Structures are given as C-alpha cells and as structure tokens.
Amino acid sequence: MAQLEPTLDLRVGAPKRGVRIGRVRVPGWLVLLLRNRKSCSGLLIVAFMVVIALIAPLISVADPNLPSFAGAQAPSWHHLFGTTDQGSDIFSQVVVGARRSLLLGATAGAIATLLAAVLGITAAYAGGLVDEVINLLTNVFLTIPPIPLLVVISTYLKARGLVTMAVVIAAVLWAFEARILRGQALSLKSRDFVLAAKASGESTWRIVFGELMPNMVSRIAAAFVLVFYISLLVDAGLEFLGLGDMSATSWGVTAYWAQNNSTVLQGEWWPFLFPSVALGLTVLGLVLVLTGIDEVSNPRLRTERRRGRLTALIFGKAAA
Amino acid sequence: MSAVATQTLIEVRGLEVEYGRVRAVDGVDLTIGTGEILGLAGESGCGKSTVANAIMQILRPPARIVGGSIRFQGDDLTGKRKEELRRYRWRNVSMVFQSAMNSLNPVMRVGDQFVDMMRAHEHISKSRALTRAAELLDLVGLDKRLVRAYPHELSGGMRQRVIIAMALALSPELVILDEPTTALDVVVQREILQEVEALKRDFGFAVLFITHDLSLLLEFADRVAIMYAGEIVESAPASRLAENALHPYTQGLMRSFPPLAGPRARLVGIPGSPPDLREPPSGCRFHPRCPHCLPDDATLYLRQTTERPRLREVEPDHSVACHLVEA
Amino acid sequence: MSALEVRDLSKNFAVGRGLRRPQVHAVEEVSFSLRPGTITALVGESGSGKSTVARLIARLYDPTSGSILFDGGDIAHARRRRDVLRYRSQVQLIFQDPFGSLNPVKTVRHHIERPLRIHGVVPASRVEGRVHELLDTVGLVPPAEVAAKYPHELSGGQRQRVAIARALAVEPKVVLADEPTSMLDVSIRIGILNLMLKLKEEHDIAFLYVTHDLASARYIADDILVMYAGQIVERGPVEQVLAEPLHPYTRLLLAAVHGERIEERRGSASAAIDPTEGCRFVARCPLAVPVCSVTTPTLVEAHPGQSARCHVTAPAN
C-alpha cells in the first residue's frame, strides 16, 4: 500500500515551482538554494566574487604587474592591499586574478562535467560493449595520479595558458565524476518511468538526455561545483610552486612572488595574505554551495539547529 | 467472535498530532480493552499509522503530539521519562509495521537478532535467549532450526512471521499490527492471520490491527473504527458494521469491494480523493465526496459545509460522526 | 480472431553468482491469445511470472524461447527498429507503481505528448488538442490545468489515469495493465477498473489485466488465466473458472479469498528454480498422487472452454 500522501510527501526530486517577486520570476531551484542557509551564504560569496571579477577593469590599474617606485608599501588608501616588493598594486592583482580563477574554474568544471555526464550516463544506460569501453577509459584516467601528471604536463607544455590548464584539470577529474554519475544512472535506469519511455519507443539518446539527465541535475551541478573549486586549488597550488603560468595575473602567482621574496619574513604580510584570503573565501563559498546542493537534494541531511554543525561541515565535507 | 473487554488497556482521548503545520490526527478517541482486537481502517493520509506511532510513543520530529492524552492501564504516557518509555515499548506494547520484514538485519542470523532484542530489555543469558527464540519461532509456525538462518534465506511470509515472533517475545499486553500483510499474497496473508488469531487465543494479548482492507477487519476484528482525514468517523462492533454501516464513507468503502459471488454489477466506489490535510474541507471533511451532501436540503447542507460533526453514540456501542445520521 | 497471440513463451533468468548459476524458469511455455474488446485476467502470486509475461509482451526483455504473434509477424524475433517501433505504437504497458512510472521532473503534458510525437499519431498542430482530449477521456478535468502539473502534485489515482492516457495516446490495439490498482487506495480502484471497462467497450482494445486479486479479476475480466511458478495452470471464462475451479491452486486461492480456513503446508515455494519433472504444485497440493511427482501435467480441456494442468482433476485421456 504505497499511495503517496500528498500532504506528507517529501519527494525532493520533484521540481519546485518558482516564485514571483514583483516582476521577476525566480526559478524553483534558486529558491531552494536561497532558502538553505549554507548555500545562500555560499551563493552570496560567489556572487560577490563574480561581481568583482566583472568590474575588475574598472577598479584596477591598467597593468597590475607594472612595477613602480612605491615598493613594499603597506595597505593604504592609495593601495588598498599594499604593493609588492616591485611596487605592483596588490589590489589590482587580486581583483584581476579573480577573473582568471573564475574563468578557469568554470571552464574546467564545464568540460569535466560534460564529459562525465555524457559518458557516464550513456555507459549506464546502454550497457554491454559501450559500457565496457567507457569503463576502460574511465579506469585508465582514474589510475593516473593527478598532481604528478599536472606537474609533468605543466613543466613540459610550452603553452601554459588558461585553456590548457582548464583542459588538463578537466582531463584529470572527469573520470572520478563519470563513475559517480554512472552509478546514479544505473539505479535510475530500471525505474518504471524509464522503462515506460522505452516501451513508448523513445530512442536511447532521448532517454539519456530527456529522462535520465534531468533527474540527475543536482548531482551534475554538484560535480560542476566540485571540479570548480578543486581546479582553483590546483591552479593556485601549481603556481605557488612556480609551475604554472607565471606571466599571468593570478592569486597563486602573487602568492608565489610573495613567498619567493620572503616578504613575510620581512614583516610584509600583505602580499601573501590578500590573495590567499581571496582564494580561501572563494573556495569556501563554493563548498557552502555544494553542501547546500547536497542538503536540498537529500532532505535527510537537513538537521534542526544544532551546535557543532560548523565542525561537521568542516570535517564532513571531504568529497561531494 | 467477540471478546468481552474486562478492562481498558489503552485509552486515547482527543489525540492531536501535527507534522510541522499539518494536523495529521485531529481529535481521536479510541479505547482498546484487554484481549480485544480493534481494527482501524482508513485510506492513505487518514492518520491511522500516526495514531499507532503515538501509542507506541515513537513519533519523531517534525511529528509531535500537540493535544489529548494516551493512557496505558490508566497511566498517562505523555508525562513519562525516556527510560520508562523504553521499558514500556516492546514489553507492554509492541508493533509490527508495514514492510517490517524488510527491516531485519541482513547480515545477522535470525536467532541472533532475537538475542539482541531480548538482551536489550532484560537480563538473560545468550543461550537462554536463543532457546527462547527457537520456541518463539515454533510458536508462529516456523521450523526451530531457522534460528540459524539469514533473513534472505526466508520468503516474505516467513520473515513476517519472524517479526511477529519478535513482537511477542516479551509477552506484551498489546500488539499493534500496521498493514502486516499488505505486501504478501492472499494465501500467505490468510495463513498469517490465522496464526495471529490462534496466538491471541493462547496468550490473551490485545491487537490493534491497522489496514486499508476493511474486509479483513470485518472478519478478524471484534470492533472496528474507521478513520478519515485525521478523525474517527465511525466505530462499532465488526458484525454491526457489516450489517449496518451508517457513515457514508464507510458505506462507500464497503461498496468498493467487488463481490466474488452473486451478480456482476457495476460499482461506484467513492469519487474524488482524500483531502490535502494542509487545507482540509470546512465542516464535515468528507462532504466534497459525500453523495448525501446536496444543496437541496439547505439547513443540512449548511451544517455539512460549516460544522464539524462530532462522534456520537447513536446505538449501543455504535458511534458515528455524521450530520445526516443525527438529523 | 485475435489481436495478439503468445505461443510457448518462455523466459529464464540466472540467479546468484558463480560458475553454475541456477536458472529460474520465470515463464514456461505460456500460450494464450488476446481478443479485441475483451479483458483477459492473468492471476497469480508474486513470483508466479505474471509480470514477466506482461513485460515480455511489451518487449522490455527478450524471451528465451517462444513467439509473440502480432499483425502477421513474430515480434519476439524482430530486429528492425521500424518494426519494433510500429509494434510499440500498437501495444502499450501500464505499470503498477503510479509514481514510479512517471518522470518526476516532467509535466503531465510531456508524458502524453511524447508518444504522440514519436509515432506521429497526429500532426504537430493538433498535439495540444489531442492531449486535452485524452485527459478528458480518462476523467482528468480541467485538462489544461492538469496538463501543466507535475506528478507529485497529483494523487495516486490521478497519476494512474495519466499513465492510462499516455498508453491511449497511440490508439493501441493491446494494453497490458500490470497490477494497475494494487498500489492505490481501495475507493479509487473501482474508478480505474471502470475506466478500463469503458475503454474496452468504446475503443475495442484487447486488455491483459495482470493481478493477484481474484475479486477485481471477476469484476472486469472476460477470461482468466491462472499462473503458478511460471506455468499456466488453469484457464477459461472467468465466471466458469471461479464457480467451478479445477486446479487445486485455483481452489486454494478462492478459499483464501473467501475467508475459509486453509490448511498450512510448510516448505518453500521456489518450485521454479531448476525445476525437475513433475507438477510444480505438488509440495502444497492436497490431492497429490504418485504420478504428480513424476510427470509434468499438461493443460487439458476438462470442461468446454476450461482447461487445467492437473493429473487428478483434468487427466489427459
């Protein structure tokens, strides 16, 4: 006896209708994310960074790496974040760096998620030989250790531009997500509505894109956010080690020079602090959005107000 | 078959339970006497499982009791401390719930699960508990050797019997069966219910039998209560209900079972569907679906649509909540 | 004249792991035909193979052997996509779980539109109108409002009506209903059963009604097939079979439903796994005689129109 009780039904897979505020239509999924405190704060942080990135050309100097005679200045009204040893304005570097980071994260996220979704879901639904081949491919990519690979590639690759970096990171991360999405698609595949679509004569493509994928949106969105923030960390990490694109304006590069010039030892905390905080804040925002997506998709993760939630957030947030 | 209730085991008065802002149970009165089988019938969303959970005191947030009282042998349960409730559960009242047969631990042998359960409630040695488990299995018609079996080695019907045996392990005074046979075939269903009847005769426990299948209750229960949208709409001895159901909803339910003998007439069922409890209909909650709610009789219609009917005893031991019956 | 005929249909599944995996004979040499404008009930317990039969006919799996004859051809062995697509436009399946059979993130309109578009039943301009007509036919009004809803906004009975509307969209000759009411509230079931009766009469559809509920089978069906452990054990006009059941299993079912005391038999009911010769019901049968464990009985017409698979009540003479 399983007729669902409309009143007590917590079917979260079901789409939520949007609301209208004045003349603006807010889509259902956004409403859900905004309601959840974590993802709401995360979204605000990320939105803030996006705005900064967008207005970057307006609030920064023409060339953030231009040296000047005002070297190693502490933060002041003239240089909000101070200057580097060479006299470059750190505020401009951070603000312009935001553009690079966000663009990189979004590109890597998009490529990896697209690959993972298409390959993973098709493998699950088609089964048989297709599944075997895609699994082989996935396994090959999974066994490659990511950091050494990235180090090797960036050492040898002549072009270290943003797109290259994005593609390399996506190539390393897609397999992990593909496996997860394949698992979820497998469990959906034998659901009656998929069988019903098949019995109606729907083609495989339409089932993958029209029936399966729309029911996996939250997982796919989570995959995107995950790859996004990992790529930020990886990129900054590589640059900090001097292995990235050292001519770019980015948080990692700024931190690299800060470290290289031993600025902190000289009591100059600002070249190191600001890019790191920018990175940390963005990653935090993305992690919060990820947690929010998780909680919205799985109501059992939602808890009443409880202390210790922050610790759980920090230590529980290992992988999506 | 009727058992004379010598004393009241469970008395529920004016029970109100809310899930968040939805009132799932809205003013329910029930009594269960010693050794009696009370049937509680209703469709999805009527609140019958919520009532059972309230009696077992296992409601979890966001569900909470917001009004009324539940007394076990005169003792009010709502005031009790956690430790007292823990002893009450399973020892005085136990429960077999829907698809309980799927709640057996798949990696433990059946006998060990009994042992765990018994040792959680009393001081008993493992070997003694295991012996008792074997006896209980025998009691419900299973081979004693199945104590060593794993749940997946048993069929659905056998697992349900294991669950029933577990519910009886501590000799409770009341056993609540919440849709105990819905997922089982008609033949197995009959075997299990026959078994429960026999056990009841031997051990004298009372039964609260919750199901949507009214025909089963008319056969097994002593008294039957019908629930709709969080309220009790009719309550009577099973035989009375079978002969002369008074509430239009009960009558509609009885007309929803196609007959196996006699003429093959077209049935009507009950139009519409159970209401959304977030916004229940005003007045009598059944009025939108009731064939007797028509604007023709203006005064009656007004009452039906604005005033909630109260459960009143219209014949000895037969209560109905219906404006039409009272008129 | 039959709309669809099934001949010696069999399906085996392998169970468990390992080198030598036992085979469940989920469906074994099942034969019957569905006539237009009739409802045939396929009755049995869970595990009897009845749902598998429906899914085989719907071509959700391939049979191990046997044929499904439709429109002059054996669809069980058809490979061309065009043939399969045409078959799917004529033979539709309704599932048991009213929520699971609808895609939670798509509207009612989408569900009914898709078959219309896939099979080009009506020109594109007429699709919206047809969706509304279909919703009207199954009693979901007002159609424009219902079409915009998502499955979770409907009750179980309403969802099942959407599933029926979807099946009707292609104007099928055959509809396979796999326990369409067993997950619905009792008072709603009659509505769905009445709808099926109406469609049978007005559209001349051949229905296969899979169920474990004898009473509802009697209510709407013309013929009945009783299955046990993958085999058909009795068949015939529904009134006749229920009034004078031949096979001991049918009698057992009737006794259980009538509320008679039944004698318990201990033992497992896994007669369909790696079955040996002999009647599969022998372990539970009160009429068993020695030959029952030795020879598998065949379906024998013991009364006009009524056959049973039993050495004792329908001997092959």
mmCIF file with all atom_site columns, N, CA, C and O in Angstrom, chain B residues 180-211:
data_model
loop_
_atom_site.group_PDB
_atom_site.id
_atom_site.type_symbol
_atom_site.label_atom_id
_atom_site.label_alt_id
_atom_site.label_comp_id
_atom_site.label_asym_id
_atom_site.label_entity_id
_atom_site.label_seq_id
_atom_site.pdbx_PDB_ins_code
_atom_site.Cartn_x
_atom_site.Cartn_y
_atom_site.Cartn_z
_atom_site.occupancy
_atom_site.B_iso_or_equiv
_atom_site.pdbx_formal_charge
_atom_site.auth_seq_id
_atom_site.auth_comp_id
_atom_site.auth_asym_id
_atom_site.auth_atom_id
_atom_site.pdbx_PDB_model_num
ATOM 1   N N  . PRO B 1 180 ? 0.160  -5.454  8.279  1.00 0.00 ? 180 PRO B N  1
ATOM 2   C CA . PRO B 1 180 ? 1.137  -6.538  8.423  1.00 0.00 ? 180 PRO B CA 1
ATOM 3   C C  . PRO B 1 180 ? 1.195  -7.457  7.214  1.00 0.00 ? 180 PRO B C  1
ATOM 4   O O  . PRO B 1 180 ? 2.155  -8.193  7.059  1.00 0.00 ? 180 PRO B O  1
ATOM 5   N N  . THR B 1 181 ? 0.173  -7.459  6.396  1.00 0.00 ? 181 THR B N  1
ATOM 6   C CA . THR B 1 181 ? 0.160  -8.456  5.323  1.00 0.00 ? 181 THR B CA 1
ATOM 7   C C  . THR B 1 181 ? -0.016 -7.841  3.949  1.00 0.00 ? 181 THR B C  1
ATOM 8   O O  . THR B 1 181 ? -0.238 -8.546  2.991  1.00 0.00 ? 181 THR B O  1
ATOM 9   N N  . THR B 1 182 ? 0.101  -6.530  3.861  1.00 0.00 ? 182 THR B N  1
ATOM 10  C CA . THR B 1 182 ? -0.177 -5.890  2.580  1.00 0.00 ? 182 THR B CA 1
ATOM 11  C C  . THR B 1 182 ? 0.727  -6.362  1.459  1.00 0.00 ? 182 THR B C  1
ATOM 12  O O  . THR B 1 182 ? 0.300  -6.541  0.343  1.00 0.00 ? 182 THR B O  1
ATOM 13  N N  . ALA B 1 183 ? 1.999  -6.550  1.756  1.00 0.00 ? 183 ALA B N  1
ATOM 14  C CA . ALA B 1 183 ? 2.909  -6.928  0.677  1.00 0.00 ? 183 ALA B CA 1
ATOM 15  C C  . ALA B 1 183 ? 2.902  -8.419  0.410  1.00 0.00 ? 183 ALA B C  1
ATOM 16  O O  . ALA B 1 183 ? 3.670  -8.910  -0.403 1.00 0.00 ? 183 ALA B O  1
ATOM 17  N N  . LEU B 1 184 ? 2.052  -9.152  1.080  1.00 0.00 ? 184 LEU B N  1
ATOM 18  C CA . LEU B 1 184 ? 2.077  -10.611 0.943  1.00 0.00 ? 184 LEU B CA 1
ATOM 19  C C  . LEU B 1 184 ? 0.904  -11.110 0.124  1.00 0.00 ? 184 LEU B C  1
ATOM 20  O O  . LEU B 1 184 ? -0.122 -10.451 -0.008 1.00 0.00 ? 184 LEU B O  1
ATOM 21  N N  . ASP B 1 185 ? 1.061  -12.303 -0.418 1.00 0.00 ? 185 ASP B N  1
ATOM 22  C CA . ASP B 1 185 ? -0.002 -12.883 -1.222 1.00 0.00 ? 185 ASP B CA 1
ATOM 23  C C  . ASP B 1 185 ? -1.174 -13.295 -0.376 1.00 0.00 ? 185 ASP B C  1
ATOM 24  O O  . ASP B 1 185 ? -1.034 -13.549 0.808  1.00 0.00 ? 185 ASP B O  1
ATOM 25  N N  . VAL B 1 186 ? -2.282 -13.445 -1.067 1.00 0.00 ? 186 VAL B N  1
ATOM 26  C CA . VAL B 1 186 ? -3.530 -13.666 -0.352 1.00 0.00 ? 186 VAL B CA 1
ATOM 27  C C  . VAL B 1 186 ? -3.500 -14.959 0.477  1.00 0.00 ? 186 VAL B C  1
ATOM 28  O O  . VAL B 1 186 ? -4.061 -15.025 1.577  1.00 0.00 ? 186 VAL B O  1
ATOM 29  N N  . VAL B 1 187 ? -2.811 -15.964 -0.030 1.00 0.00 ? 187 VAL B N  1
ATOM 30  C CA . VAL B 1 187 ? -2.770 -17.235 0.703  1.00 0.00 ? 187 VAL B CA 1
ATOM 31  C C  . VAL B 1 187 ? -1.905 -17.102 1.955  1.00 0.00 ? 187 VAL B C  1
ATOM 32  O O  . VAL B 1 187 ? -2.292 -17.513 3.044  1.00 0.00 ? 187 VAL B O  1
ATOM 33  N N  . VAL B 1 188 ? -0.743 -16.489 1.794  1.00 0.00 ? 188 VAL B N  1
ATOM 34  C CA . VAL B 1 188 ? 0.148  -16.292 2.934  1.00 0.00 ? 188 VAL B CA 1
ATOM 35  C C  . VAL B 1 188 ? -0.504 -15.375 3.957  1.00 0.00 ? 188 VAL B C  1
ATOM 36  O O  . VAL B 1 188 ? -0.404 -15.584 5.168  1.00 0.00 ? 188 VAL B O  1
ATOM 37  N N  . GLN B 1 189 ? -1.194 -14.390 3.447  1.00 0.00 ? 189 GLN B N  1
ATOM 38  C CA . GLN B 1 189 ? -1.895 -13.443 4.322  1.00 0.00 ? 189 GLN B CA 1
ATOM 39  C C  . GLN B 1 189 ? -2.859 -14.187 5.229  1.00 0.00 ? 189 GLN B C  1
ATOM 40  O O  . GLN B 1 189 ? -2.896 -13.982 6.446  1.00 0.00 ? 189 GLN B O  1
ATOM 41  N N  . ARG B 1 190 ? -3.615 -15.068 4.624  1.00 0.00 ? 190 ARG B N  1
ATOM 42  C CA . ARG B 1 190 ? -4.586 -15.820 5.397  1.00 0.00 ? 190 ARG B CA 1
ATOM 43  C C  . ARG B 1 190 ? -3.891 -16.701 6.423  1.00 0.00 ? 190 ARG B C  1
ATOM 44  O O  . ARG B 1 190 ? -4.310 -16.777 7.579  1.00 0.00 ? 190 ARG B O  1
ATOM 45  N N  . GLU B 1 191 ? -2.812 -17.343 6.042  1.00 0.00 ? 191 GLU B N  1
ATOM 46  C CA . GLU B 1 191 ? -2.109 -18.219 6.978  1.00 0.00 ? 191 GLU B CA 1
ATOM 47  C C  . GLU B 1 191 ? -1.619 -17.428 8.177  1.00 0.00 ? 191 GLU B C  1
ATOM 48  O O  . GLU B 1 191 ? -1.754 -17.859 9.323  1.00 0.00 ? 191 GLU B O  1
ATOM 49  N N  . ILE B 1 192 ? -1.050 -16.269 7.897  1.00 0.00 ? 192 ILE B N  1
ATOM 50  C CA . ILE B 1 192 ? -0.500 -15.468 8.993  1.00 0.00 ? 192 ILE B CA 1
ATOM 51  C C  . ILE B 1 192 ? -1.598 -14.966 9.919  1.00 0.00 ? 192 ILE B C  1
ATOM 52  O O  . ILE B 1 192 ? -1.445 -14.998 11.147 1.00 0.00 ? 192 ILE B O  1
ATOM 53  N N  . LEU B 1 193 ? -2.686 -14.528 9.338  1.00 0.00 ? 193 LEU B N  1
ATOM 54  C CA . LEU B 1 193 ? -3.747 -14.012 10.202 1.00 0.00 ? 193 LEU B CA 1
ATOM 55  C C  . LEU B 1 193 ? -4.368 -15.124 11.033 1.00 0.00 ? 193 LEU B C  1
ATOM 56  O O  . LEU B 1 193 ? -4.732 -14.916 12.195 1.00 0.00 ? 193 LEU B O  1
ATOM 57  N N  . GLN B 1 194 ? -4.454 -16.306 10.459 1.00 0.00 ? 194 GLN B N  1
ATOM 58  C CA . GLN B 1 194 ? -4.954 -17.436 11.245 1.00 0.00 ? 194 GLN B CA 1
ATOM 59  C C  . GLN B 1 194 ? -4.031 -17.701 12.422 1.00 0.00 ? 194 GLN B C  1
ATOM 60  O O  . GLN B 1 194 ? -4.465 -17.989 13.534 1.00 0.00 ? 194 GLN B O  1
ATOM 61  N N  . GLU B 1 195 ? -2.752 -17.612 12.151 1.00 0.00 ? 195 GLU B N  1
ATOM 62  C CA . GLU B 1 195 ? -1.729 -17.812 13.182 1.00 0.00 ? 195 GLU B CA 1
ATOM 63  C C  . GLU B 1 195 ? -1.872 -16.793 14.295 1.00 0.00 ? 195 GLU B C  1
ATOM 64  O O  . GLU B 1 195 ? -1.828 -17.138 15.479 1.00 0.00 ? 195 GLU B O  1
ATOM 65  N N  . VAL B 1 196 ? -2.054 -15.544 13.902 1.00 0.00 ? 196 VAL B N  1
ATOM 66  C CA . VAL B 1 196 ? -2.178 -14.485 14.912 1.00 0.00 ? 196 VAL B CA 1
ATOM 67  C C  . VAL B 1 196 ? -3.407 -14.732 15.779 1.00 0.00 ? 196 VAL B C  1
ATOM 68  O O  . VAL B 1 196 ? -3.370 -14.584 17.004 1.00 0.00 ? 196 VAL B O  1
ATOM 69  N N  . GLU B 1 197 ? -4.485 -15.137 15.126 1.00 0.00 ? 197 GLU B N  1
ATOM 70  C CA . GLU B 1 197 ? -5.700 -15.448 15.872 1.00 0.00 ? 197 GLU B CA 1
ATOM 71  C C  . GLU B 1 197 ? -5.465 -16.536 16.896 1.00 0.00 ? 197 GLU B C  1
ATOM 72  O O  . GLU B 1 197 ? -5.888 -16.439 18.061 1.00 0.00 ? 197 GLU B O  1
ATOM 73  N N  . ALA B 1 198 ? -4.780 -17.601 16.480 1.00 0.00 ? 198 ALA B N  1
ATOM 74  C CA . ALA B 1 198 ? -4.513 -18.715 17.379 1.00 0.00 ? 198 ALA B CA 1
ATOM 75  C C  . ALA B 1 198 ? -3.643 -18.258 18.546 1.00 0.00 ? 198 ALA B C  1
ATOM 76  O O  . ALA B 1 198 ? -3.901 -18.601 19.704 1.00 0.00 ? 198 ALA B O  1
ATOM 77  N N  . LEU B 1 199 ? -2.646 -17.466 18.258 1.00 0.00 ? 199 LEU B N  1
ATOM 78  C CA . LEU B 1 199 ? -1.754 -16.978 19.312 1.00 0.00 ? 199 LEU B CA 1
ATOM 79  C C  . LEU B 1 199 ? -2.521 -16.104 20.291 1.00 0.00 ? 199 LEU B C  1
ATOM 80  O O  . LEU B 1 199 ? -2.303 -16.166 21.508 1.00 0.00 ? 199 LEU B O  1
ATOM 81  N N  . LYS B 1 200 ? -3.401 -15.316 19.742 1.00 0.00 ? 200 LYS B N  1
ATOM 82  C CA . LYS B 1 200 ? -4.175 -14.431 20.604 1.00 0.00 ? 200 LYS B CA 1
ATOM 83  C C  . LYS B 1 200 ? -5.039 -15.240 21.564 1.00 0.00 ? 200 LYS B C  1
ATOM 84  O O  . LYS B 1 200 ? -5.167 -14.908 22.738 1.00 0.00 ? 200 LYS B O  1
ATOM 85  N N  . ARG B 1 201 ? -5.578 -16.319 21.024 1.00 0.00 ? 201 ARG B N  1
ATOM 86  C CA . ARG B 1 201 ? -6.404 -17.163 21.890 1.00 0.00 ? 201 ARG B CA 1
ATOM 87  C C  . ARG B 1 201 ? -5.564 -17.768 23.001 1.00 0.00 ? 201 ARG B C  1
ATOM 88  O O  . ARG B 1 201 ? -5.974 -17.850 24.140 1.00 0.00 ? 201 ARG B O  1
ATOM 89  N N  . ASP B 1 202 ? -4.344 -18.178 22.663 1.00 0.00 ? 202 ASP B N  1
ATOM 90  C CA . ASP B 1 202 ? -3.498 -18.827 23.660 1.00 0.00 ? 202 ASP B CA 1
ATOM 91  C C  . ASP B 1 202 ? -2.939 -17.850 24.685 1.00 0.00 ? 202 ASP B C  1
ATOM 92  O O  . ASP B 1 202 ? -2.795 -18.172 25.855 1.00 0.00 ? 202 ASP B O  1
ATOM 93  N N  . PHE B 1 203 ? -2.556 -16.669 24.231 1.00 0.00 ? 203 PHE B N  1
ATOM 94  C CA . PHE B 1 203 ? -1.835 -15.773 25.133 1.00 0.00 ? 203 PHE B CA 1
ATOM 95  C C  . PHE B 1 203 ? -2.631 -14.578 25.617 1.00 0.00 ? 203 PHE B C  1
ATOM 96  O O  . PHE B 1 203 ? -2.192 -13.866 26.508 1.00 0.00 ? 203 PHE B O  1
ATOM 97  N N  . GLY B 1 204 ? -3.751 -14.334 24.998 1.00 0.00 ? 204 GLY B N  1
ATOM 98  C CA . GLY B 1 204 ? -4.636 -13.296 25.520 1.00 0.00 ? 204 GLY B CA 1
ATOM 99  C C  . GLY B 1 204 ? -4.205 -11.866 25.321 1.00 0.00 ? 204 GLY B C  1
ATOM 100 O O  . GLY B 1 204 ? -4.638 -10.980 26.032 1.00 0.00 ? 204 GLY B O  1
ATOM 101 N N  . PHE B 1 205 ? -3.346 -11.581 24.330 1.00 0.00 ? 205 PHE B N  1
ATOM 102 C CA . PHE B 1 205 ? -2.974 -10.177 24.141 1.00 0.00 ? 205 PHE B CA 1
ATOM 103 C C  . PHE B 1 205 ? -4.046 -9.474  23.305 1.00 0.00 ? 205 PHE B C  1
ATOM 104 O O  . PHE B 1 205 ? -4.836 -10.107 22.616 1.00 0.00 ? 205 PHE B O  1
ATOM 105 N N  . ALA B 1 206 ? -4.057 -8.180  23.405 1.00 0.00 ? 206 ALA B N  1
ATOM 106 C CA . ALA B 1 206 ? -4.973 -7.386  22.591 1.00 0.00 ? 206 ALA B CA 1
ATOM 107 C C  . ALA B 1 206 ? -4.262 -7.027  21.290 1.00 0.00 ? 206 ALA B C  1
ATOM 108 O O  . ALA B 1 206 ? -3.039 -7.051  21.222 1.00 0.00 ? 206 ALA B O  1
ATOM 109 N N  . VAL B 1 207 ? -5.042 -6.707  20.276 1.00 0.00 ? 207 VAL B N  1
ATOM 110 C CA . VAL B 1 207 ? -4.449 -6.379  18.977 1.00 0.00 ? 207 VAL B CA 1
ATOM 111 C C  . VAL B 1 207 ? -5.057 -5.097  18.444 1.00 0.00 ? 207 VAL B C  1
ATOM 112 O O  . VAL B 1 207 ? -6.270 -4.916  18.480 1.00 0.00 ? 207 VAL B O  1
ATOM 113 N N  . LEU B 1 208 ? -4.209 -4.196  17.979 1.00 0.00 ? 208 LEU B N  1
ATOM 114 C CA . LEU B 1 208 ? -4.691 -3.042  17.216 1.00 0.00 ? 208 LEU B CA 1
ATOM 115 C C  . LEU B 1 208 ? -4.285 -3.323  15.775 1.00 0.00 ? 208 LEU B C  1
ATOM 116 O O  . LEU B 1 208 ? -3.105 -3.337  15.451 1.00 0.00 ? 208 LEU B O  1
ATOM 117 N N  . PHE B 1 209 ? -5.256 -3.602  14.939 1.00 0.00 ? 209 PHE B N  1
ATOM 118 C CA . PHE B 1 209 ? -4.989 -4.061  13.583 1.00 0.00 ? 209 PHE B CA 1
ATOM 119 C C  . PHE B 1 209 ? -5.317 -2.925  12.626 1.00 0.00 ? 209 PHE B C  1
ATOM 120 O O  . PHE B 1 209 ? -6.457 -2.553  12.463 1.00 0.00 ? 209 PHE B O  1
ATOM 121 N N  . ILE B 1 210 ? -4.264 -2.406  11.998 1.00 0.00 ? 210 ILE B N  1
ATOM 122 C CA . ILE B 1 210 ? -4.442 -1.254  11.127 1.00 0.00 ? 210 ILE B CA 1
ATOM 123 C C  . ILE B 1 210 ? -4.300 -1.678  9.669  1.00 0.00 ? 210 ILE B C  1
ATOM 124 O O  . ILE B 1 210 ? -3.328 -2.324  9.308  1.00 0.00 ? 210 ILE B O  1
ATOM 125 N N  . THR B 1 211 ? -5.265 -1.335  8.859  1.00 0.00 ? 211 THR B N  1
ATOM 126 C CA . THR B 1 211 ? -5.182 -1.728  7.457  1.00 0.00 ? 211 THR B CA 1
ATOM 127 C C  . THR B 1 211 ? -6.141 -0.896  6.627  1.00 0.00 ? 211 THR B C  1
ATOM 128 O O  . THR B 1 211 ? -7.031 -0.244  7.151  1.00 0.00 ? 211 THR B O  1
#
